[in-house]
Short mmCIF file of C-alpha atoms in Angstrom, two decimals:
data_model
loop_
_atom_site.label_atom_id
_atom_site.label_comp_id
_atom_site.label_asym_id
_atom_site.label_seq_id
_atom_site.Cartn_x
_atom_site.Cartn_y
_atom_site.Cartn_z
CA UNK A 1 0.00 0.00 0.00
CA UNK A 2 1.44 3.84 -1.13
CA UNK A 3 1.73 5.02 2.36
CA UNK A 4 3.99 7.86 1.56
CA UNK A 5 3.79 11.41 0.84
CA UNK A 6 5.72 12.25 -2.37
CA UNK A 7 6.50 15.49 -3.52
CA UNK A 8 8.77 17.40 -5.53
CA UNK A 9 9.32 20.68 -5.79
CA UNK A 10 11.36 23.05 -7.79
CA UNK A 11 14.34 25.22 -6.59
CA UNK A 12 12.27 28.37 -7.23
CA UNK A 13 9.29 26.54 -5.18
CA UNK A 14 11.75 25.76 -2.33
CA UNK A 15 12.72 29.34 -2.40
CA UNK A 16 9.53 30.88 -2.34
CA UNK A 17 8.57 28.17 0.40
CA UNK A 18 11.31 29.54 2.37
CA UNK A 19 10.21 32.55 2.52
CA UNK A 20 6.55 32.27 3.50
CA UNK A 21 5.68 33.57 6.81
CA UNK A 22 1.97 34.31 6.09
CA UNK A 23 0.60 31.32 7.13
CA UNK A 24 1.98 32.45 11.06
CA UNK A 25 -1.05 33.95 13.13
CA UNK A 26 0.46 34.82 16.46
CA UNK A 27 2.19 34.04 19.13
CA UNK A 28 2.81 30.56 21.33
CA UNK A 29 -0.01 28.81 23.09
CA UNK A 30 -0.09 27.98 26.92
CA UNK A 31 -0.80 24.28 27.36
CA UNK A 32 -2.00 24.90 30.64
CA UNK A 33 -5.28 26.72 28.79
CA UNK A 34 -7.74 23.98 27.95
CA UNK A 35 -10.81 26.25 27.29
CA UNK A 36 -11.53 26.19 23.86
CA UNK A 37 -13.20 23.56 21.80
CA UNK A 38 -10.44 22.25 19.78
CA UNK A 39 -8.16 21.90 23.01
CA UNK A 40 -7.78 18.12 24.53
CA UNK A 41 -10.01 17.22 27.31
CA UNK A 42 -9.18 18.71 30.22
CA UNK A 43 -6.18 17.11 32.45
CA UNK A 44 -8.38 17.19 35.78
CA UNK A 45 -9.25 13.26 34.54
CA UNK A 46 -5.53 12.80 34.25
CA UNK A 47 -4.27 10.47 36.65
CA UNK A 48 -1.82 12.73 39.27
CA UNK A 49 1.83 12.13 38.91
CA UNK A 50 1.97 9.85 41.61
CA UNK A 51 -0.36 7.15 40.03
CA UNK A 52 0.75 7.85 36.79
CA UNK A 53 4.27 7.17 37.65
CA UNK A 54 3.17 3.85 39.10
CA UNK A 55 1.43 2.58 36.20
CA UNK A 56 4.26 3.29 34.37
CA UNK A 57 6.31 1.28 36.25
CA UNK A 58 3.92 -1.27 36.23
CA UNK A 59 3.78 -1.39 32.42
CA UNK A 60 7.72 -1.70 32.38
CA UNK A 61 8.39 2.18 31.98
CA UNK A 62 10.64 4.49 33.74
CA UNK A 63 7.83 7.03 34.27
CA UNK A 64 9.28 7.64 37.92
CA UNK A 65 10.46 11.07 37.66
CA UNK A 66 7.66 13.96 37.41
CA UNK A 67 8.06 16.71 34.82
CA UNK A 68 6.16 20.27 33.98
CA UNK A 69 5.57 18.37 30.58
CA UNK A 70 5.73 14.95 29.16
CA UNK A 71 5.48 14.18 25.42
CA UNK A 72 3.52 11.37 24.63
CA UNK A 73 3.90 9.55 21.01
CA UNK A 74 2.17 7.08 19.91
CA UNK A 75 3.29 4.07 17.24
CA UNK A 76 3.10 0.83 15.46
CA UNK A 77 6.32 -1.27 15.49
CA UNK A 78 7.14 -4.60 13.46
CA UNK A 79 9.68 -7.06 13.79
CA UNK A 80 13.01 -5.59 12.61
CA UNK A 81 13.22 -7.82 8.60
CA UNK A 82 9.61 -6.52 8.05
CA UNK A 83 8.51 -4.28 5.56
CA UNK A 84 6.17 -2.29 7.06
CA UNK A 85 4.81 -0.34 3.79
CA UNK A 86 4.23 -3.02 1.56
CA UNK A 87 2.08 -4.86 4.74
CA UNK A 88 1.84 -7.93 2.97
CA UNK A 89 1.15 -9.96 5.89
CA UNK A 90 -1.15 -7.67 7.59
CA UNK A 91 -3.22 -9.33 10.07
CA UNK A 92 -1.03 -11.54 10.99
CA UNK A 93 2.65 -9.26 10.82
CA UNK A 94 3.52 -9.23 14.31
CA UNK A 95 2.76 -5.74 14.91
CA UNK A 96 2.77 -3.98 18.26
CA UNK A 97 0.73 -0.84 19.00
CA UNK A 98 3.02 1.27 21.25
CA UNK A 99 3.58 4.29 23.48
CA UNK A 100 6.23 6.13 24.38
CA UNK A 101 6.99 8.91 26.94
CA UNK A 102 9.84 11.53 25.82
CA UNK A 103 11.13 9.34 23.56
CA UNK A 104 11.09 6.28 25.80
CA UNK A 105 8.90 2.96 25.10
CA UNK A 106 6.67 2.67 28.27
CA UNK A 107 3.19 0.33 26.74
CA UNK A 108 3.39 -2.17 24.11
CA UNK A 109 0.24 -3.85 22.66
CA UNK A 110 0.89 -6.85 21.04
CA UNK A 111 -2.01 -6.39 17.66
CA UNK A 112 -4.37 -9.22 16.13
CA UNK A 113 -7.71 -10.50 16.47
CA UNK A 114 -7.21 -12.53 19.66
CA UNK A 115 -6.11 -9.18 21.62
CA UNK A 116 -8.93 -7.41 19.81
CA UNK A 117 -6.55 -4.54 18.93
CA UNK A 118 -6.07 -3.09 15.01
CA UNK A 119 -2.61 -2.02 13.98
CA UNK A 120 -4.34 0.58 11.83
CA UNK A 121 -3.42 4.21 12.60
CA UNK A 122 -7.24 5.19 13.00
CA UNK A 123 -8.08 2.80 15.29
CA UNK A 124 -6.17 4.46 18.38
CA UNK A 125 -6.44 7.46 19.64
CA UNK A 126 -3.86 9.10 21.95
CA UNK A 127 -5.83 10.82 24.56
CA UNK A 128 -4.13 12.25 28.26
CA UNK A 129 -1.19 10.62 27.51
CA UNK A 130 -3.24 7.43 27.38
CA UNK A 131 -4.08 4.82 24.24
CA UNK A 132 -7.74 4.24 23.34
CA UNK A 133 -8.53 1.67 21.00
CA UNK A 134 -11.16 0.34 19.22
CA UNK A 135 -12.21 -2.76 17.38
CA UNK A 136 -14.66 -4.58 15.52
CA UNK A 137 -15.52 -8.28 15.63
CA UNK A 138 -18.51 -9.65 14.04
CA UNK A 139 -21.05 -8.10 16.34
CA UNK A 140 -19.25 -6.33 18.89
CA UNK A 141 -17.52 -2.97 18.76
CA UNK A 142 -14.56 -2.58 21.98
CA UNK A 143 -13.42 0.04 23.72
CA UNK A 144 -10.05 -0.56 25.47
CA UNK A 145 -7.64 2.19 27.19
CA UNK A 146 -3.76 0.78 26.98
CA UNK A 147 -4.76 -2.77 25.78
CA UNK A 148 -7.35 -3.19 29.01
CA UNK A 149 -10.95 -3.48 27.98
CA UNK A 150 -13.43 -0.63 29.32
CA UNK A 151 -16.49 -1.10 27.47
CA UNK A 152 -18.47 -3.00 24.48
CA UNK A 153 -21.55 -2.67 22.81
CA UNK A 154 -23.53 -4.68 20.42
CA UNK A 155 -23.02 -3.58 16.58
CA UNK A 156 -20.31 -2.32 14.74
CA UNK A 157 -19.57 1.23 14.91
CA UNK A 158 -16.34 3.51 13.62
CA UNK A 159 -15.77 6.26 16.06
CA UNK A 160 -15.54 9.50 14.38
CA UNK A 161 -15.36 11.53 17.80
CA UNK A 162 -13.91 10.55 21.60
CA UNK A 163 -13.38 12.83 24.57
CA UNK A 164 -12.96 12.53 28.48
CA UNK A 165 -14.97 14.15 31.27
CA UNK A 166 -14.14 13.16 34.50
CA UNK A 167 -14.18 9.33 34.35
CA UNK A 168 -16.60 9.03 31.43
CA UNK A 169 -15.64 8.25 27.96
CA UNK A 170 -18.04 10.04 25.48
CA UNK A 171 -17.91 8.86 21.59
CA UNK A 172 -19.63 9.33 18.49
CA UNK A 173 -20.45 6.62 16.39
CA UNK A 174 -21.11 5.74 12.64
CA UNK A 175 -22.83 2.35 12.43
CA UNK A 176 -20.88 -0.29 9.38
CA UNK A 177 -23.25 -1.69 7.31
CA UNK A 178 -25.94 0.91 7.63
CA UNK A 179 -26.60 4.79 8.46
CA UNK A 180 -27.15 5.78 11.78
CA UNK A 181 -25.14 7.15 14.17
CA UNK A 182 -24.73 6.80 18.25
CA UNK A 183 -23.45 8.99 20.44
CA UNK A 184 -22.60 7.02 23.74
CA UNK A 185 -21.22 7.76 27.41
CA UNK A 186 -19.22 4.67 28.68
CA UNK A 187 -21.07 2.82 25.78
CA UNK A 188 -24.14 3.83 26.66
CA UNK A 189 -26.44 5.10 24.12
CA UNK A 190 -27.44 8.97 25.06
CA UNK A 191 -28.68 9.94 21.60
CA UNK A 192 -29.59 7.53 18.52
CA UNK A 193 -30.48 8.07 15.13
CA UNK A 194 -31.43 5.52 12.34
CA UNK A 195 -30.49 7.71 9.43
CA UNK A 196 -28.01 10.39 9.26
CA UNK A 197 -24.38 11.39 8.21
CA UNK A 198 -21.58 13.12 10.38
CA UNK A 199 -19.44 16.22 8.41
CA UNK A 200 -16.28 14.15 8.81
CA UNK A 201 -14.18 11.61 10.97
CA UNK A 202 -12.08 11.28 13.37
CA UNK A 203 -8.90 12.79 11.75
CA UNK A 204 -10.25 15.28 9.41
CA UNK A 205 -10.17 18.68 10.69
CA UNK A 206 -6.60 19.85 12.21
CA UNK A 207 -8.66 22.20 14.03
CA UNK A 208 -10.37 19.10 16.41
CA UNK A 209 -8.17 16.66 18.04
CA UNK A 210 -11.10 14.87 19.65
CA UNK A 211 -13.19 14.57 16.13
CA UNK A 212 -16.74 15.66 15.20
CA UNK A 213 -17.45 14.89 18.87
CA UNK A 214 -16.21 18.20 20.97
CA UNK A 215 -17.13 20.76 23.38
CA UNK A 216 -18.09 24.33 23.73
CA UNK A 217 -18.79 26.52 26.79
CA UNK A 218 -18.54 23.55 28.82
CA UNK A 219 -20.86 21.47 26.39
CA UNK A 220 -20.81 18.90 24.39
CA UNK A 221 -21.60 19.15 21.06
CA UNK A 222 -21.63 17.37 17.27
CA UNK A 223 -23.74 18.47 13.85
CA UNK A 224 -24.87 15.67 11.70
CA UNK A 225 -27.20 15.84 8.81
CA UNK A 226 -30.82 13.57 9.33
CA UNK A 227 -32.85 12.22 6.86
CA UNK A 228 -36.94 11.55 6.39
CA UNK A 229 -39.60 11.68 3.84
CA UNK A 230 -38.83 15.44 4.14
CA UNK A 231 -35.44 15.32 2.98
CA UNK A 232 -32.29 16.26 4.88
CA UNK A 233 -32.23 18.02 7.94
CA UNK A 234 -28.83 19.94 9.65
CA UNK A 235 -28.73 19.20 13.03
CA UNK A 236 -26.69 20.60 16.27
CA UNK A 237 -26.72 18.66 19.42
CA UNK A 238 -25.56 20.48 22.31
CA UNK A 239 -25.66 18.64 25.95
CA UNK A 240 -29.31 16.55 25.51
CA UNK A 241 -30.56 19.64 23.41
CA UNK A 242 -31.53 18.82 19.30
CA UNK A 243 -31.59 22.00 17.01
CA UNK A 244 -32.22 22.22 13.61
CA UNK A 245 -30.82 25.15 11.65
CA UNK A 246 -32.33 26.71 8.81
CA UNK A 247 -30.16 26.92 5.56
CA UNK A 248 -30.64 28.04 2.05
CA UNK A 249 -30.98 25.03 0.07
CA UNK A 250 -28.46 26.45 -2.49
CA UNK A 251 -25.56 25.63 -0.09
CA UNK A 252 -24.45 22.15 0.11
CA UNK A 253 -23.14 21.65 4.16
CA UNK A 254 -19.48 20.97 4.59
CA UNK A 255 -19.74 21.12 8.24
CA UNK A 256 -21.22 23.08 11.54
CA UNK A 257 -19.68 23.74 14.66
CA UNK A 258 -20.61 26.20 17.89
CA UNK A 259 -17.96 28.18 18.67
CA UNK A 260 -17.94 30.35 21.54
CA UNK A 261 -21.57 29.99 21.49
CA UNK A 262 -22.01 31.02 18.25
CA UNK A 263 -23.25 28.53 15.12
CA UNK A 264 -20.73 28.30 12.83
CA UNK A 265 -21.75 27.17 9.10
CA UNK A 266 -19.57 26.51 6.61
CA UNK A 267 -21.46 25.62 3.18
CA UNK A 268 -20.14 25.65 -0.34
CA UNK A 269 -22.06 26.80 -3.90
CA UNK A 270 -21.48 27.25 -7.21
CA UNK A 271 -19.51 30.44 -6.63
CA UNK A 272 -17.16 28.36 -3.88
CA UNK A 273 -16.67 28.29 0.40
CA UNK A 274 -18.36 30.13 2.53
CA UNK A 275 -18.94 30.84 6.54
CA UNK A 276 -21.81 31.46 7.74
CA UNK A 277 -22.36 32.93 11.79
CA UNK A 278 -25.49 34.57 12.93
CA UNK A 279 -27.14 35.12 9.38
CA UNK A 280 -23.51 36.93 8.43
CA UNK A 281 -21.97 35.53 5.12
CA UNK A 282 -18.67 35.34 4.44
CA UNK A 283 -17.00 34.41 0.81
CA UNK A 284 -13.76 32.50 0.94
CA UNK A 285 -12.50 32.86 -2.74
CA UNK A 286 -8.90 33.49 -3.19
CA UNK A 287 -7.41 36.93 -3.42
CA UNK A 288 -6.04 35.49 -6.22
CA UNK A 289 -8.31 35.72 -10.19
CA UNK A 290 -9.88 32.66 -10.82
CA UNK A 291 -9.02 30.91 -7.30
CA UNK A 292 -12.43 28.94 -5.77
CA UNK A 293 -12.47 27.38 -2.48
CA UNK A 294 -12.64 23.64 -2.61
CA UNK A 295 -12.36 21.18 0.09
CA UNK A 296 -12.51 23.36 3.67
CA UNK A 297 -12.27 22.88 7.49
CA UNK A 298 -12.53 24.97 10.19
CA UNK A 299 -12.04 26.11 13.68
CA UNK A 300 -10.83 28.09 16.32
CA UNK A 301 -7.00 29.84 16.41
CA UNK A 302 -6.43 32.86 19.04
CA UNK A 303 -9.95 33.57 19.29
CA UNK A 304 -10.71 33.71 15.95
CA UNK A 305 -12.44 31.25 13.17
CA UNK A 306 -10.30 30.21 10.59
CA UNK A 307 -11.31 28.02 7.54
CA UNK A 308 -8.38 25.92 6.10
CA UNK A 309 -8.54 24.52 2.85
CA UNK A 310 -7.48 23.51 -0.85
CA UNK A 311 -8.22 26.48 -3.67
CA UNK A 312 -8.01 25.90 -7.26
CA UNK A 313 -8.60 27.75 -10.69
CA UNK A 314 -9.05 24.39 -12.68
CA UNK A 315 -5.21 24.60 -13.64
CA UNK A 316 -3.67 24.98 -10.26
CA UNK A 317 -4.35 24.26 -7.05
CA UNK A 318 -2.72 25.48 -3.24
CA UNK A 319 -3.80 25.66 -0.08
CA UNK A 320 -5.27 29.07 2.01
CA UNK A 321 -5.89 30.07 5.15
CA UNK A 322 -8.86 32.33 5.93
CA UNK A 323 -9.05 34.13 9.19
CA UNK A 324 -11.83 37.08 9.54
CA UNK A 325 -9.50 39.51 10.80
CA UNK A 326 -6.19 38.74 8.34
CA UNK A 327 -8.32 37.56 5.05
CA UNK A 328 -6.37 34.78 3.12
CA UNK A 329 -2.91 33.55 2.80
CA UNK A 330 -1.92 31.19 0.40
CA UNK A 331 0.62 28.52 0.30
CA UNK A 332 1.88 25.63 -1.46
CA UNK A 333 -0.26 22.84 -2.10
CA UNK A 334 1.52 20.09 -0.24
CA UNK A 335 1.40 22.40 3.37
CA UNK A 336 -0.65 20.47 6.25
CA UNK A 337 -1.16 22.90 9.57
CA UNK A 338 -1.50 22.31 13.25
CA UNK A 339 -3.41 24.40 15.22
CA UNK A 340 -2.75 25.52 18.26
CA UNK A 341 -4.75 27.74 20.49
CA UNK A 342 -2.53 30.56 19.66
CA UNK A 343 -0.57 29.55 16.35
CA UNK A 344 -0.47 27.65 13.57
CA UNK A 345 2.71 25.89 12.50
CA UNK A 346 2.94 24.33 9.07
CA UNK A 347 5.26 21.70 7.43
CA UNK A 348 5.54 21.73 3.38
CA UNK A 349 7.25 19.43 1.28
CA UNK A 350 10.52 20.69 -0.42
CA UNK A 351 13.26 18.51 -2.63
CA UNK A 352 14.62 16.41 -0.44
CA UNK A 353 12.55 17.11 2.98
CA UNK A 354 10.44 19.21 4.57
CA UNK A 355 10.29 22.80 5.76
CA UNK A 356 8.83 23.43 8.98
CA UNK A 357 7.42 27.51 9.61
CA UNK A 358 6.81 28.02 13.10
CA UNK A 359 6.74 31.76 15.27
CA UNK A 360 7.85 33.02 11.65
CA UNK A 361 11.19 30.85 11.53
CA UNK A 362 11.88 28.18 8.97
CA UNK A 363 13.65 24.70 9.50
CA UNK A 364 14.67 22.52 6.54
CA UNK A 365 14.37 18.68 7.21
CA UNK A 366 16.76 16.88 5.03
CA UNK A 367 15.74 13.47 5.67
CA UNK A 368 14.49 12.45 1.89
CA UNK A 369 11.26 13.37 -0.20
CA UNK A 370 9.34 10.56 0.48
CA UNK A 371 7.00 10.91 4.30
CA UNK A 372 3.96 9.01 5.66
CA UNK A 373 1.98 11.36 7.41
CA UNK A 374 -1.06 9.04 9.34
CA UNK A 375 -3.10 12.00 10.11
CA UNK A 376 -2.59 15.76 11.74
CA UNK A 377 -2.32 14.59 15.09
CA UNK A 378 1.98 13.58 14.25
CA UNK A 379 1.78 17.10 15.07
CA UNK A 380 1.45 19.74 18.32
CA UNK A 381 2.69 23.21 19.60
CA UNK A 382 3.16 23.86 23.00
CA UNK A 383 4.26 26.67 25.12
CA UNK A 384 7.07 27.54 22.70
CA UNK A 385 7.67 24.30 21.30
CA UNK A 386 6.72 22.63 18.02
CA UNK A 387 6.78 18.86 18.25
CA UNK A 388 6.80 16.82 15.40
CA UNK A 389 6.11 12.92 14.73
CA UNK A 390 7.82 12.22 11.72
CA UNK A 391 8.01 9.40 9.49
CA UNK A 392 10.56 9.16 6.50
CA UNK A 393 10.08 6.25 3.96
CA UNK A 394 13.11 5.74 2.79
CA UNK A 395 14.92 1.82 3.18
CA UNK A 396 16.67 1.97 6.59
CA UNK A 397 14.85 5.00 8.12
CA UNK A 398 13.21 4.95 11.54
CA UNK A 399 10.81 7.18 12.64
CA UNK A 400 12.34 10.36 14.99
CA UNK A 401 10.43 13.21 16.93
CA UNK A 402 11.35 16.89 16.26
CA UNK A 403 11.19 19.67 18.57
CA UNK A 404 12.59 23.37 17.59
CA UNK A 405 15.66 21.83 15.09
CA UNK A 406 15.99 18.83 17.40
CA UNK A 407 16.14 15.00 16.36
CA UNK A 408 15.33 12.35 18.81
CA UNK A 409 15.43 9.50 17.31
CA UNK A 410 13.71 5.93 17.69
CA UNK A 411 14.72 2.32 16.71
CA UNK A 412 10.93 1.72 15.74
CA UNK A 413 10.83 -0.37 12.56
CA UNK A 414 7.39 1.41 11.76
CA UNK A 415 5.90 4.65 12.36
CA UNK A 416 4.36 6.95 14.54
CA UNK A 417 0.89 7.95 15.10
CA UNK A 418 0.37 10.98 16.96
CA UNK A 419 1.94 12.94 19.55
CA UNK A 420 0.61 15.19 22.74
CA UNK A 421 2.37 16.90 25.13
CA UNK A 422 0.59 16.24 28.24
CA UNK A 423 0.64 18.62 31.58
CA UNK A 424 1.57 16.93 34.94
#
């Protein structure tokens, strides 16, 4: 299977890559803030130090010594003589799901169908410094955090949204095999529909680490679009409460999301993207003549909605980044972002690597032009650092973690998964 990212670029693209600094909103997040919707749950269901450490040590890690910070990484692994890309013996490969804690192995999971655990990059989900998994036999779906079972539930569902409060584990399901979707609290079904869609999954909006399942205000919240003899219906669920919104039927729905309390829509036409909040439209087009908004996401950055997405005038496409206050800037077409509360790092693909733009500085990763990138969530700013999971394809390359210009790298014949710098 192609599992790499391949690009090549020019010397006058690398260049004019080098030199972008547009795509830079402000200034560092604090980790410490977990406010806003598109932050991790909060840490106060975060085992204390104390316990952590033991588990830890339980699970064969160091894990003793307490820190302000500890990044988190999560991985597959195969035995040494396997090639991992090709997969030709998936199934049955010998992979291990694991976890690691600034840059140390503390968790492995052995996969398969016995354990009921998927070496698939979408099927765990790096969460407090913890590993959720999920998996699908014939009738069940199961729930497990770091390879111990929590819950199950009759039917087969792919979670396209997870997030803690307190001791509860809240998801959002999309049922295989048919169309309705369950939103659950410990796998316990709090709201059920036969028929309807969810705006995206688990991985695709940079702005959401937790999914289409989030929260607002304290709330929590997902949009999904419902279907009767009426036709379809956009829906917002916010904490037990159902509202349908009222939208022109000239815009097809790309997604909805309450922000600050506010009903975010963002809808496409024929004339391309556009937001919509409180009745207020706003077009997306390119600055550029003949540039149309494609393919969009959005979400919160310092305060401020920002749409992300792919632009093209039917010759050329590149990516842009819309912010209210700062219009668009416009990039290459290979850049992927991660949002922070405060910032927005990028990494773009160059001959022979990657450049990385974060606080308006530019690193060059020479590591070869060939990357597997699983989802956003290889990548996280916090406080002043930019971490980076990073996986080069090349024959003999491991996977390494990159933090302002610094390598650490692992002896993982595989790749990594996500990352999260977790508060202690």
């Amino acid at each position: 299977m192609d599992m790499c990212w391949k690009k090549a670029r020019s010397a006058t693209s690398l260049k004019l890559q080098l030199t972008v600094a547009a795509l830079m909103l402000t200034s560092a997040a604090a980790c410490e803030k977990r406010g806003t919707e598109n932050a991790r749950p909060k840490t106060d269901c975060f085992p204390d130090r104390f316990t952590y450490s033991a588990y830890l040590r339980g699970n064969g890690g160091a894990g003793a010594e307490a820190r302000d910070t500890a990044i988190f990484v999560s991985g597959v692994s195969f035995p040494e003589a396997y090639d991992w890309q090709k997969d030709t013996a998936y199934g049955s490969s010998g992979a291990e799901l694991v976890l690691l804690r600034d840059g140390e192995i503390v968790l492995s999971l052995k996969c398969g169908a016995e354990e009921e655990i998927s070496p698939d990059a979408d099927q765990h989900h790096l969460v407090n410094g913890r590993l959720y998994t999920e998996y699908r036999n014939k009738s069940e779906t199961v729930i497990k955090r770091d390879g111990k079972a929590l819950f199950s539930f009759m039917g087969r569902e792919l979670l396209c949204g997870l997030i803690l409060r307190g001791d509860d584990v809240h998801t959002l399901g999309r049922e295989l095999g048919g169309e309705g979707i369950a939103y659950r609290v410990n796998g316990k079904i709090l709201y059920h529909i036969d028929k309807g869609k969810v705006f995206d999954t688990m991985t695709g909006n940079p702005f959401y680490r937790s999914g289409v399942l989030y929260e607002d205000e304290g709330r929590v919240c997902f949009s999904f679009l419902s279907e009767d003899e009426d036709g379809e219906h956009c829906m917002l669920y916010k904490d037990g409460e159902l509202e349908e919104l009222s939208i022109a039927p000239k815009y097809k729905v790309l997604d909805i999301r309450q922000i600050e309390g506010k009903t975010h829509i963002l809808a496409k036409d024929l004339l391309g993207s556009v937001l919509i909040r409180n009745g207020e439209e706003f077009r997306l087009n390119g600055n550029e003549r003949g540039y149309v908004s494609e393919a969009c996401v959005m979400g919160p950055v310092d305060g401020k909605v920002c749409v992300f997405g792919t632009y093209s005038n039917g010759l050329r496409k590149m990516k842009g980044l819309w912010s209210e206050e700062s219009g668009l800037s416009t990039m290459d077409n290979s850049t992927r972002i991660f949002p922070s509360e405060l910032s927005c790092p990028s990494i773009s693909a160059v001959i022979g690597g990657l450049v990385v733009r974060d606080e308006g500085i530019n690193h060059l990763i020479e590591e070869g032009a060939d990357w597997y990138f699983p989802s956003f969530l290889v990548g996280q700013k916090c406080g002043n650092s930019f971490h980076l999971a990073l996986n080069p394809c090349s024959k003999g390359s491991h996977p390494f973690i990159w933090k302002n210009g610094e390598k650490i790298r692992t002896d993982i014949n595989g790749f990594l998964s996500a990352i999260e710098a977790v508060p202690l």
